[in-house]
Coordinates of C-alpha atoms and ligand atoms in Angstrom, one line a residue:
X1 CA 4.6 -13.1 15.6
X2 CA 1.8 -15.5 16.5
X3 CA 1.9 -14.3 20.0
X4 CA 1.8 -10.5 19.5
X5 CA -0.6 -11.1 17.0
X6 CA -3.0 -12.7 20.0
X7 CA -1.6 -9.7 22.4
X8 CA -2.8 -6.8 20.0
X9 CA -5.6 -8.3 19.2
X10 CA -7.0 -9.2 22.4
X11 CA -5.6 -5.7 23.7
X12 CA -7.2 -3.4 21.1
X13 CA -11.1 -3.8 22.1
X14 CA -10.8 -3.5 25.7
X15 CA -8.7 -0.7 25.1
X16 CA -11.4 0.6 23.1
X17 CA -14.2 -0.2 24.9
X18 CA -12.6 1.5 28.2
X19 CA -12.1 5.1 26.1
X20 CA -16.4 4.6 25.3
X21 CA -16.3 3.4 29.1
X22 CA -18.7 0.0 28.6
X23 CA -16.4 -2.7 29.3
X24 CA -19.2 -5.2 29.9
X25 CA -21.1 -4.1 26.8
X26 CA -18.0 -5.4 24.4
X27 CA -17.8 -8.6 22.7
X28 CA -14.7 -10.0 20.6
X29 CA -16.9 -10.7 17.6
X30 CA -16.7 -14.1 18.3
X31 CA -20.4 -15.0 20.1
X32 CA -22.1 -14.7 16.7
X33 CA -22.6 -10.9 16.1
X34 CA -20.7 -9.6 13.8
X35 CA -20.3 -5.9 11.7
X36 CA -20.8 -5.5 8.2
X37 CA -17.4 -5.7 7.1
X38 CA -16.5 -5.2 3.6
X39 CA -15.3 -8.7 2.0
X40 CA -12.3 -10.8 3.0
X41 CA -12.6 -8.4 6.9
X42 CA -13.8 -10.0 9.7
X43 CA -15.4 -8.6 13.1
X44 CA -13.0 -7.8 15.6
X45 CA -14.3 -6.7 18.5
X46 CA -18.0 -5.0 18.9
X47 CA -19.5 -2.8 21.1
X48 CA -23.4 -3.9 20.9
X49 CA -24.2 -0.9 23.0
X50 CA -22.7 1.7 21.2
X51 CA -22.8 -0.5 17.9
X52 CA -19.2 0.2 17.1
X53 CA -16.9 -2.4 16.4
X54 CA -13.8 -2.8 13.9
X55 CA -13.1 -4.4 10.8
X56 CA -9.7 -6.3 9.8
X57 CA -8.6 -8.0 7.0
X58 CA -7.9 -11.9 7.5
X59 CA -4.7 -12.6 6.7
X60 CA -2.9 -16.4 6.1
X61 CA -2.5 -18.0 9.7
X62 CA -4.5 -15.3 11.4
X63 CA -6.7 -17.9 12.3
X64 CA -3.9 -19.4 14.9
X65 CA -3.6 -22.2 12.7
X66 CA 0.1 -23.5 12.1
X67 CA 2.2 -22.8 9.0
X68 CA 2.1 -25.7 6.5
X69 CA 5.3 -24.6 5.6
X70 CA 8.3 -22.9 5.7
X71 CA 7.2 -20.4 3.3
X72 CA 4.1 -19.8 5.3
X73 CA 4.5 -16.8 7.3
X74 CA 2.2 -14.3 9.2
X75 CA 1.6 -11.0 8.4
X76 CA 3.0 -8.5 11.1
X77 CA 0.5 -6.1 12.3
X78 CA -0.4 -2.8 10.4
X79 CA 1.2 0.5 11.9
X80 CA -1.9 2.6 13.0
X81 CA -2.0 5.7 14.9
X82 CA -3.8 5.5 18.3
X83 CA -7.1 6.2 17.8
X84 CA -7.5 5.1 14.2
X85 CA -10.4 2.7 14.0
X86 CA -11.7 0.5 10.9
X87 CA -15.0 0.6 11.6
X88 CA -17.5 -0.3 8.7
X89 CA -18.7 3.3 8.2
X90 CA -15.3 4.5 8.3
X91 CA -14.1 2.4 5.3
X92 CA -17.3 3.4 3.5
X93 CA -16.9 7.3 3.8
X94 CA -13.1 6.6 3.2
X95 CA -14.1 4.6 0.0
X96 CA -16.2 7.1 -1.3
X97 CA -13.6 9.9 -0.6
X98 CA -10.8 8.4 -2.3
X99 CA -12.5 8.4 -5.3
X100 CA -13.9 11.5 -5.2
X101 CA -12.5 14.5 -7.2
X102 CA -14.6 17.0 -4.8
X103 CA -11.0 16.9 -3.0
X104 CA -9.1 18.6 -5.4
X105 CA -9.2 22.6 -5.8
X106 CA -10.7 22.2 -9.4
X107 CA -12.5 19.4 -8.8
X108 CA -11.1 17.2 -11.3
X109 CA -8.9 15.1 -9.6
X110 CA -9.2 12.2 -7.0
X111 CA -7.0 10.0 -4.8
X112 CA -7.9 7.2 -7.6
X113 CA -6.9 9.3 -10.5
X114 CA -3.5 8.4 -9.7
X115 CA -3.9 5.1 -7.8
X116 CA -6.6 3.5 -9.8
X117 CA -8.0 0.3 -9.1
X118 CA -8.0 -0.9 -12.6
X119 CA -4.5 0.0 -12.8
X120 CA -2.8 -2.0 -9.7
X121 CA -4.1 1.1 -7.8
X122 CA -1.7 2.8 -9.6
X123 CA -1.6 4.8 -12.7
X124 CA 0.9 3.1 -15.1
X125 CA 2.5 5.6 -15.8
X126 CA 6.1 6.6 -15.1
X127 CA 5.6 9.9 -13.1
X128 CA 2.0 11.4 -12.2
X129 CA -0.3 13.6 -13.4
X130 CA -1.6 16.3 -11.3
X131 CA -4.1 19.1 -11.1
X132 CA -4.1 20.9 -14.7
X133 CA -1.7 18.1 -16.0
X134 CA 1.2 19.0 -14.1
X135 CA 3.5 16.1 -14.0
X136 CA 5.6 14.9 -10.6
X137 CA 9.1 13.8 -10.5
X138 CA 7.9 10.0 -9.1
X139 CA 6.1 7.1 -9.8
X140 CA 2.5 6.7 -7.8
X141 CA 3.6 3.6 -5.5
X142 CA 0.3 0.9 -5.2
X143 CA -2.1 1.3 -2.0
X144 CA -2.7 -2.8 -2.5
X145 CA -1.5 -3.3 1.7
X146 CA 0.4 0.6 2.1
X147 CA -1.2 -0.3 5.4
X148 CA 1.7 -2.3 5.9
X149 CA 4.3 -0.1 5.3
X150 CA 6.5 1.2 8.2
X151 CA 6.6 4.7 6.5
X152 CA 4.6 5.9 3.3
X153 CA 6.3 7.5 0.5
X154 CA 9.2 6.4 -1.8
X155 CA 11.9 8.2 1.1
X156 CA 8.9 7.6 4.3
X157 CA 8.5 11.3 4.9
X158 CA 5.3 10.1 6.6
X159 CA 4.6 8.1 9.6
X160 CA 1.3 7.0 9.3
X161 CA -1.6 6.8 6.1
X162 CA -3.3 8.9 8.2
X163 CA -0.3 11.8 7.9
X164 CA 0.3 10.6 4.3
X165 CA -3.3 11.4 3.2
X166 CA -3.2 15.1 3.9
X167 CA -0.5 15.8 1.6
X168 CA -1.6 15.4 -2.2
X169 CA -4.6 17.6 -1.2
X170 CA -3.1 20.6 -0.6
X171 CA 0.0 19.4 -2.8
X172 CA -0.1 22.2 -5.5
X173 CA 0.7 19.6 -8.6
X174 CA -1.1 16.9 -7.3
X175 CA -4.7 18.2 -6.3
X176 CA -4.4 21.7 -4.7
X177 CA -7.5 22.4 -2.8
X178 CA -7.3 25.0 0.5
X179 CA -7.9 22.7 3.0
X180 CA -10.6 25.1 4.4
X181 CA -12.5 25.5 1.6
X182 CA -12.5 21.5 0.8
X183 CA -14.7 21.6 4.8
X184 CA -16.7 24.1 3.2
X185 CA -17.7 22.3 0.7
X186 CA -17.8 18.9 2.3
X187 CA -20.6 20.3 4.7
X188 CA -22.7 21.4 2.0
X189 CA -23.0 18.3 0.8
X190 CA -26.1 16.5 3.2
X191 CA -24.8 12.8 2.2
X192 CA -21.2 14.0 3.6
X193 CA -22.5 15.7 6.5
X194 CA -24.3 12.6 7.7
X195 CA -21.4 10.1 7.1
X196 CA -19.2 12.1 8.9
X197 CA -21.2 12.6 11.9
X198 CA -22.0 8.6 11.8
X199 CA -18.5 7.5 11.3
X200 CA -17.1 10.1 14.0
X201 CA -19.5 10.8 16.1
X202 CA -20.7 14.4 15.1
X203 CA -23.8 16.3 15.0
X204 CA -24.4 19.0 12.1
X205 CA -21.6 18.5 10.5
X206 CA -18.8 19.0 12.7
X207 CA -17.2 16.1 12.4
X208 CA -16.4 17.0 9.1
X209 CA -12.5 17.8 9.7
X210 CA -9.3 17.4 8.0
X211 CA -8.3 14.8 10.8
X212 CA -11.1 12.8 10.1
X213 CA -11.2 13.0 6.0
X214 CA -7.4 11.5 6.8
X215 CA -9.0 8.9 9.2
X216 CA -11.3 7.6 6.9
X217 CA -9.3 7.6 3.8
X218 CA -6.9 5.0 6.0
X219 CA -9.4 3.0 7.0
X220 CA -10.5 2.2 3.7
X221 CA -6.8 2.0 2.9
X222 CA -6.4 -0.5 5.6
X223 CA -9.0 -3.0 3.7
X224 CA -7.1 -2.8 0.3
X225 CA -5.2 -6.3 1.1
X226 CA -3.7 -8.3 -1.1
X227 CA -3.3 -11.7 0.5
X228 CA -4.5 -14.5 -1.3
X229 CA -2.1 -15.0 -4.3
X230 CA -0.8 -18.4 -6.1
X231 CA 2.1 -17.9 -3.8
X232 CA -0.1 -17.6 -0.8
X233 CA -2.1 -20.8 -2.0
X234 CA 1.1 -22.5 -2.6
X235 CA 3.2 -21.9 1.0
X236 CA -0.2 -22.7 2.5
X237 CA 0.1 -26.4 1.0
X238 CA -1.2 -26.4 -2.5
X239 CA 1.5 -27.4 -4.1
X240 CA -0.5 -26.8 -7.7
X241 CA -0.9 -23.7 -7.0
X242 CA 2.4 -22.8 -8.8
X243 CA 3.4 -23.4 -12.1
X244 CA 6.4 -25.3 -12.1
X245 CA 8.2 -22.0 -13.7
X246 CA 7.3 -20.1 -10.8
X247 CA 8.8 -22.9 -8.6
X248 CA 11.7 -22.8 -10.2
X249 CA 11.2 -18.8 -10.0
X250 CA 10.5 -18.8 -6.5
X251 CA 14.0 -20.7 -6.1
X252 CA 15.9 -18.5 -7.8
X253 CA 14.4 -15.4 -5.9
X254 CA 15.3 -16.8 -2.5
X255 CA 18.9 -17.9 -4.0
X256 CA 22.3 -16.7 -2.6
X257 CA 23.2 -15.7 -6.3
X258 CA 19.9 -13.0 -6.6
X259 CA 19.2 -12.2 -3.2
X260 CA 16.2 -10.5 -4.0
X261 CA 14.4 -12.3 -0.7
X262 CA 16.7 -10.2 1.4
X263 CA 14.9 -7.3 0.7
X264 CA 11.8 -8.4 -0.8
X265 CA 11.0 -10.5 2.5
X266 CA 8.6 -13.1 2.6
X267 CA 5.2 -12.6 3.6
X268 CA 5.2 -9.0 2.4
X269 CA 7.7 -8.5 -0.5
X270 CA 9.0 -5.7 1.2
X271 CA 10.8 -4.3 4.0
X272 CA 11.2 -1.3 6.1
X273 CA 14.4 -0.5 5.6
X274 CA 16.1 1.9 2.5
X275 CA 18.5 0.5 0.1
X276 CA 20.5 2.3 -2.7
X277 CA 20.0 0.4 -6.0
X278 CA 21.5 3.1 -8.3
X279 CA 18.7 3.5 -10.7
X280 CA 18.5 5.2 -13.8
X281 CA 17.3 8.6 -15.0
X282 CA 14.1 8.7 -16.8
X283 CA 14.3 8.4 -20.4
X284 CA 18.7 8.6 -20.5
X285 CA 19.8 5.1 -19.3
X286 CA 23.3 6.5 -19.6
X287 CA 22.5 8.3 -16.6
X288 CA 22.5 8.0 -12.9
X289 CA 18.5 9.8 -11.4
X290 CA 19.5 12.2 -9.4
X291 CA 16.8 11.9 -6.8
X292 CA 18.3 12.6 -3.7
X293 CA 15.5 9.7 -1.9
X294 CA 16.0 9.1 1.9
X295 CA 18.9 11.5 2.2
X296 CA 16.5 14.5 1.3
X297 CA 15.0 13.3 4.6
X298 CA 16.9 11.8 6.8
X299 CA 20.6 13.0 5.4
X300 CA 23.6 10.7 5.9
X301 CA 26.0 9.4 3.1
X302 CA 24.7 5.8 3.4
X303 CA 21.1 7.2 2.6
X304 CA 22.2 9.2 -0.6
X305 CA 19.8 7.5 -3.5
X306 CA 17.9 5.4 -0.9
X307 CA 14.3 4.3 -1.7
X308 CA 12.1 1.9 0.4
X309 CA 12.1 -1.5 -0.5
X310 CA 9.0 -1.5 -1.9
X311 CA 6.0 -4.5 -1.7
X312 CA 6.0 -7.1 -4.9
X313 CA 2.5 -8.7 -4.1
X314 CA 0.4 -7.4 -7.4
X315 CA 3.8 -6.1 -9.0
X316 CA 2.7 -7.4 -12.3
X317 CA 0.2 -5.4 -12.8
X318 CA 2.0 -1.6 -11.5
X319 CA 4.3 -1.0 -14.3
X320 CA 6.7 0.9 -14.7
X321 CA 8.9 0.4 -12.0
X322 CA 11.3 2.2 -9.7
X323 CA 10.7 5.4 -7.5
X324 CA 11.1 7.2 -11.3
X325 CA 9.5 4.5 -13.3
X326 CA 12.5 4.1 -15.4
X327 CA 12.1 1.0 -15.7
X328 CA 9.7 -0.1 -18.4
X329 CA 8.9 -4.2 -17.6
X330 CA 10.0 -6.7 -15.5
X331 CA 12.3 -8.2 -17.6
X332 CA 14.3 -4.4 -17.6
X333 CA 14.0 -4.8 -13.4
X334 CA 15.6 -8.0 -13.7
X335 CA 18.6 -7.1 -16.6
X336 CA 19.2 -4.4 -14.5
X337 CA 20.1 -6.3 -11.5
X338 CA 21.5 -9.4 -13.4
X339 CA 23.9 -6.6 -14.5
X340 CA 24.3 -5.1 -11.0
X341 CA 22.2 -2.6 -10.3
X342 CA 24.1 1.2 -11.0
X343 CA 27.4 0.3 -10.4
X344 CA 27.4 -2.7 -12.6
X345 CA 26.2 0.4 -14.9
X346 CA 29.2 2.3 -14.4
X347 CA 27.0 5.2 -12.7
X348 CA 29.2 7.7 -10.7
X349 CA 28.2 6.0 -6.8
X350 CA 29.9 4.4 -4.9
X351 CA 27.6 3.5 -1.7
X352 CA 25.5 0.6 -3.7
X353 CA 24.0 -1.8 -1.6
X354 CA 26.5 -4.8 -0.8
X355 CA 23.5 -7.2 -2.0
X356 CA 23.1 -5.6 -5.5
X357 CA 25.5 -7.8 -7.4
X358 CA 26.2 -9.1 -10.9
X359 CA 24.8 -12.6 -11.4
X360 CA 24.6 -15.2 -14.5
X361 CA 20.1 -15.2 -15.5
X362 CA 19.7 -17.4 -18.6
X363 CA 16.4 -16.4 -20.9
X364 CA 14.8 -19.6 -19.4
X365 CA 15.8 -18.3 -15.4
X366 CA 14.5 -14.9 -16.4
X367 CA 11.4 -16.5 -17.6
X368 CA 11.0 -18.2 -14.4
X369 CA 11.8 -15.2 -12.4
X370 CA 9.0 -13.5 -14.2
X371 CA 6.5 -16.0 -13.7
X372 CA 6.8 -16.2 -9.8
X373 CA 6.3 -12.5 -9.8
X374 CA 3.7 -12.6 -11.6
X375 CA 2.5 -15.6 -8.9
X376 CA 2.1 -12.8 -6.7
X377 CA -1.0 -11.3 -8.4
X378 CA -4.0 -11.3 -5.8
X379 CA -7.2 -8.7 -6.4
X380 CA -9.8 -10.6 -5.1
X381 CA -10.7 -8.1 -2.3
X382 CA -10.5 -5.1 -5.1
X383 CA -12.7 -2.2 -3.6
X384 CA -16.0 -1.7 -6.2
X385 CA -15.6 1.4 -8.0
X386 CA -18.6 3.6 -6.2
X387 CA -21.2 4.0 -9.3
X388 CA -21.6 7.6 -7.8
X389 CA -19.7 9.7 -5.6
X390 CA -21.6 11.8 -3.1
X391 CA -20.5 15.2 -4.7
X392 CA -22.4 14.1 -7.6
X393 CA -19.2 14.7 -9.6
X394 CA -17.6 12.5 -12.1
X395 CA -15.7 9.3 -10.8
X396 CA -12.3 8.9 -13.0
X397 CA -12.0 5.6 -14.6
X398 CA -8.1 5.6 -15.0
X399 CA -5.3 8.5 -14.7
X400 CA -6.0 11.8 -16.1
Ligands
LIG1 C1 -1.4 13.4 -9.0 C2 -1.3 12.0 -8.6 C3 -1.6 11.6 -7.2 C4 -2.8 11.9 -6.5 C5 -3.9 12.8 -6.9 C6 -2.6 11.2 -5.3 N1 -1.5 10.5 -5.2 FE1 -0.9 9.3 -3.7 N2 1.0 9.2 -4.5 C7 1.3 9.8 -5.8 C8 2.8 9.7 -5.9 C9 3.6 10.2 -7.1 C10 3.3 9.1 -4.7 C11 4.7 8.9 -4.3 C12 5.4 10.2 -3.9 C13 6.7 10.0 -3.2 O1 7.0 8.9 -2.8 O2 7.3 11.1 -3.1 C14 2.1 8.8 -3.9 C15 2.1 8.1 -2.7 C16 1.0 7.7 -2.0 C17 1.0 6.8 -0.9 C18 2.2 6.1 -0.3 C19 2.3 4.7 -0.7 C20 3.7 4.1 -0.4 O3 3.8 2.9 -0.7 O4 4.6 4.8 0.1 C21 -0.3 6.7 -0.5 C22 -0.8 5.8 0.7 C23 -1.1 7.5 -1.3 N3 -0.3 8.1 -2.2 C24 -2.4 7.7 -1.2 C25 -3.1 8.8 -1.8 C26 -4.4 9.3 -1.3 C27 -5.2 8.8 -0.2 C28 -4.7 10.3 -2.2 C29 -5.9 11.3 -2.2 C30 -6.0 12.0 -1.0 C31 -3.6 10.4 -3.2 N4 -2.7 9.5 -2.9 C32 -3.6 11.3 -4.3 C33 0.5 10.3 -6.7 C34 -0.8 10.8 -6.4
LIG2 C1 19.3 -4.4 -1.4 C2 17.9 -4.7 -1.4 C3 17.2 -5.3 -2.6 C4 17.5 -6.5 -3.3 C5 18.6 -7.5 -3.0 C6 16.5 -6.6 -4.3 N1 15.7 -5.5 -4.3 FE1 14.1 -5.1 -5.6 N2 14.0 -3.2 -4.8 C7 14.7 -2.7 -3.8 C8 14.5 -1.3 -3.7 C9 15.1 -0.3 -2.7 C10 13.6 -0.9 -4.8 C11 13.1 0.5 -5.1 C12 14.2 1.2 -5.8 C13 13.9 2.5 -6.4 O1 12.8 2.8 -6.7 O2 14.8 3.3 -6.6 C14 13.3 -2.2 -5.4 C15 12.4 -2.3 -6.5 C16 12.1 -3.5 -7.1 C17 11.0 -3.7 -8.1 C18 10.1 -2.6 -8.6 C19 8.9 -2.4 -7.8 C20 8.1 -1.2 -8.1 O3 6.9 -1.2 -7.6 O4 8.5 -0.3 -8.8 C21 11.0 -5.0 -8.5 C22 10.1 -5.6 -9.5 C23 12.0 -5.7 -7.7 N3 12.6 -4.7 -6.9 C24 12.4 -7.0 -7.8 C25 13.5 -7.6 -7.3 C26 14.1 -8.8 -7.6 C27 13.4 -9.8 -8.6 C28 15.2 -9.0 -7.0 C29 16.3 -10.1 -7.1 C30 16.8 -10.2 -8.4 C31 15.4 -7.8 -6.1 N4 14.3 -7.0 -6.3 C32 16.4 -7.6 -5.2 C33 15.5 -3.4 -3.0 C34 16.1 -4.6 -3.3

């Protein structure tokens, strides 16, 4: 990891640097000069003539120090399109974007309407609310480190954030605004117009695009990291850092009898693969959901009910839970897979992952269990809420 870590990072600003064509004018951030990078990021690499450089978020042993423990892991690198830069002006536009209701059709509704920083960049609720108060059939998944994700969306029907982005704009129950009109408007709007041409090189406006709205909304994506939690503390040597609950939590969770580290893998809680749980409906738990998941996309009989594992760092504070939020608390997650997932239920499926299986928890282990997830809670490097977004509109303070 350690290696490729050095490899990308090393590769990345020459790479960059060749495409503006001033090798000699780049630096790796490292001789003093650095951006103006948003919090917990650090310089990358910086093109002093040009004055572009990137941001990226430091993550545990990105500093090429070695693990303290066994538990210590480094991140792997974020999946980003070629191209896709996080410079400081880039996160800023993207900031102010994503919680700006100028991108819906009615103008009511912003990214952060749904995935609200207050609310574990989530809403809290089990399915969304849309444009006009039409409601979805799944749960708003957090952005705390989507950039980490192999594929976004509960069943990855998108590659990148980038790709992802575009979709609830013109999405006709989640914000439905003709993507045409939304450049229209963008380019009346003088602050727009000049963070666009800043961030993207543009004169008058033109590089206000759809592209580049998508660009910038991942970049600022890309700095919503979640990294520094009591777990993180803890793995890195700080053996207070835990309460001696979530040790005994943390045990159980990497435990042959639970298994839930072999999905939810260690350092990201997550993992890019898609695993049948058998969850229940919404509001009947007599009944199987009947969300079709990964096979809608990608069909195969093994995929039938699938759902990306998704990412428990900040997990405590994005209830409900499940692709359907059928699941009201933690301590409903964990009964349901203490009784084995849906065909410990008795649901009608048979392709239930082989991991998902009965086990013993006792109201002490669950307890435990609990409090290690709740370890995982890190919002330090929470994006400020912008006190005005450049559309002049109003900025939502939770879901709609
Ligand atoms: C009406 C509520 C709503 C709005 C508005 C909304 N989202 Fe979402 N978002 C959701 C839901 C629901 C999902 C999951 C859908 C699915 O998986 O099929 C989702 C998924 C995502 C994901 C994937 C995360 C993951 O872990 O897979 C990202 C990233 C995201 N949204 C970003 C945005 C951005 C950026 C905007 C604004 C351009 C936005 N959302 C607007 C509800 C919303
Ligand atoms: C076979 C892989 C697998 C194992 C083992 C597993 N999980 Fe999961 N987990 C998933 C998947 C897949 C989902 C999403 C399922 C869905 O939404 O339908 C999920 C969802 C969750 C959620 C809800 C997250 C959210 O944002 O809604 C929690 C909490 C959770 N798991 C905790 C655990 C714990 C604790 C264990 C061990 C007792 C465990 N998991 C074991 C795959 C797994």
């Amino acid at each position: 990891m350690r290696a490729f870590s050095l490899l990308s990072a090393g590769h990345r600003p020459v790479f960059a640097c060749l495409l503006l064509g001033l090798v000699a004018s780049c630096t790796n951030g490292d001789d003093g000069q650095t951006l103006n990078c948003p919090q917990g990021m650090r310089t990358v690499w910086l093109d002093r003539l040009n004055n572009v450089g990137e941001c990226e978020v430091v993550t545990p042993l990105s500093d090429g120090r070695s693990p303290r423990s066994g538990l210590e892991q480094a991140f792997p690198a974020m999946n980003r399109p070629m191209g896709a830069l996080t410079t400081p002006e880039r996160i800023e536009l993207g900031r102010l974007l994503f919680f700006d209701p100028v991108l819906s059709g009615d103008n009511t509704v912003a990214c952060a309407s749904c995935h609200h920083p207050a609310f574990g960049f989530t809403d809290n609720r089990a399915v969304s609310t849309g444009i006009r108060g039409q409601k979805g059939g799944r749960s708003a998944p957090t952005i705390w480190n989507a950039a980490w994700n192999n594929e976004q969306f509960w069943d990855g029907r998108a590659k990148t954030l980038e790709d992802q982005a575009k979709g609830p704009i013109a999405n006709p129950i989640e914000m439905d605004q003709d993507p045409k009109l939304l450049l229209t408007e963008l380019r009346a709007i003088p602050e727009y117009t000049r963070r666009f041409d800043e961030a993207f090189r543009g004169a008058n406006g033109s590089a206000v695009t759809l592209d580049n709205i998508a660009s910038a909304i991942a970049a600022f994506e890309r700095s919503v990291a979640t990294v520094n939690s009591p777990f993180d503390r803890y793995a890195a040597g700080d053996r207070s850092a835990l309460s001696d609950s979530a040790v005994r939590g943390l045990n159980l969770f990497r435990s042959v009898s639970t298994r839930c580290f072999e999905c939810h893998e260690i350092p990201t809680f997550a993992m890019k693969e898609y695993k049948v749980l058998g969850v229940p409906a919404l509001g009947d738990p007599t009944k199987l959901d009947d969300d079709r998941g990964r096979a809608a996309i990608s069909p195969g009989a093994s995929v039938e009910r699938a759902f990306r594992v998704p990412t428990l760092r900040n997990v405590a504070k994005t209830a409900p839970y499940m692709h359907n939020g059928s699941l009201k608390t933690l301590g409903d997650v964990l009964d349901f897979y203490s009784q084995g997932g849906g065909a410990g239920r008795g649901y009608p499926l048979s392709n239930v992952d082989d991991k998902i299986r009965k086990f013993d928890m006792t109201p002490d282990e669950k307890a435990d269990l609990i409090s290690f997830m709740e370890a995982l809670t890190d919002e330090s490097l929470r994006p400020e809420i912008p006190a005005k977004v450049p559309s002049g509109l109003p900025v939502p303070q939770g879901p709609l």
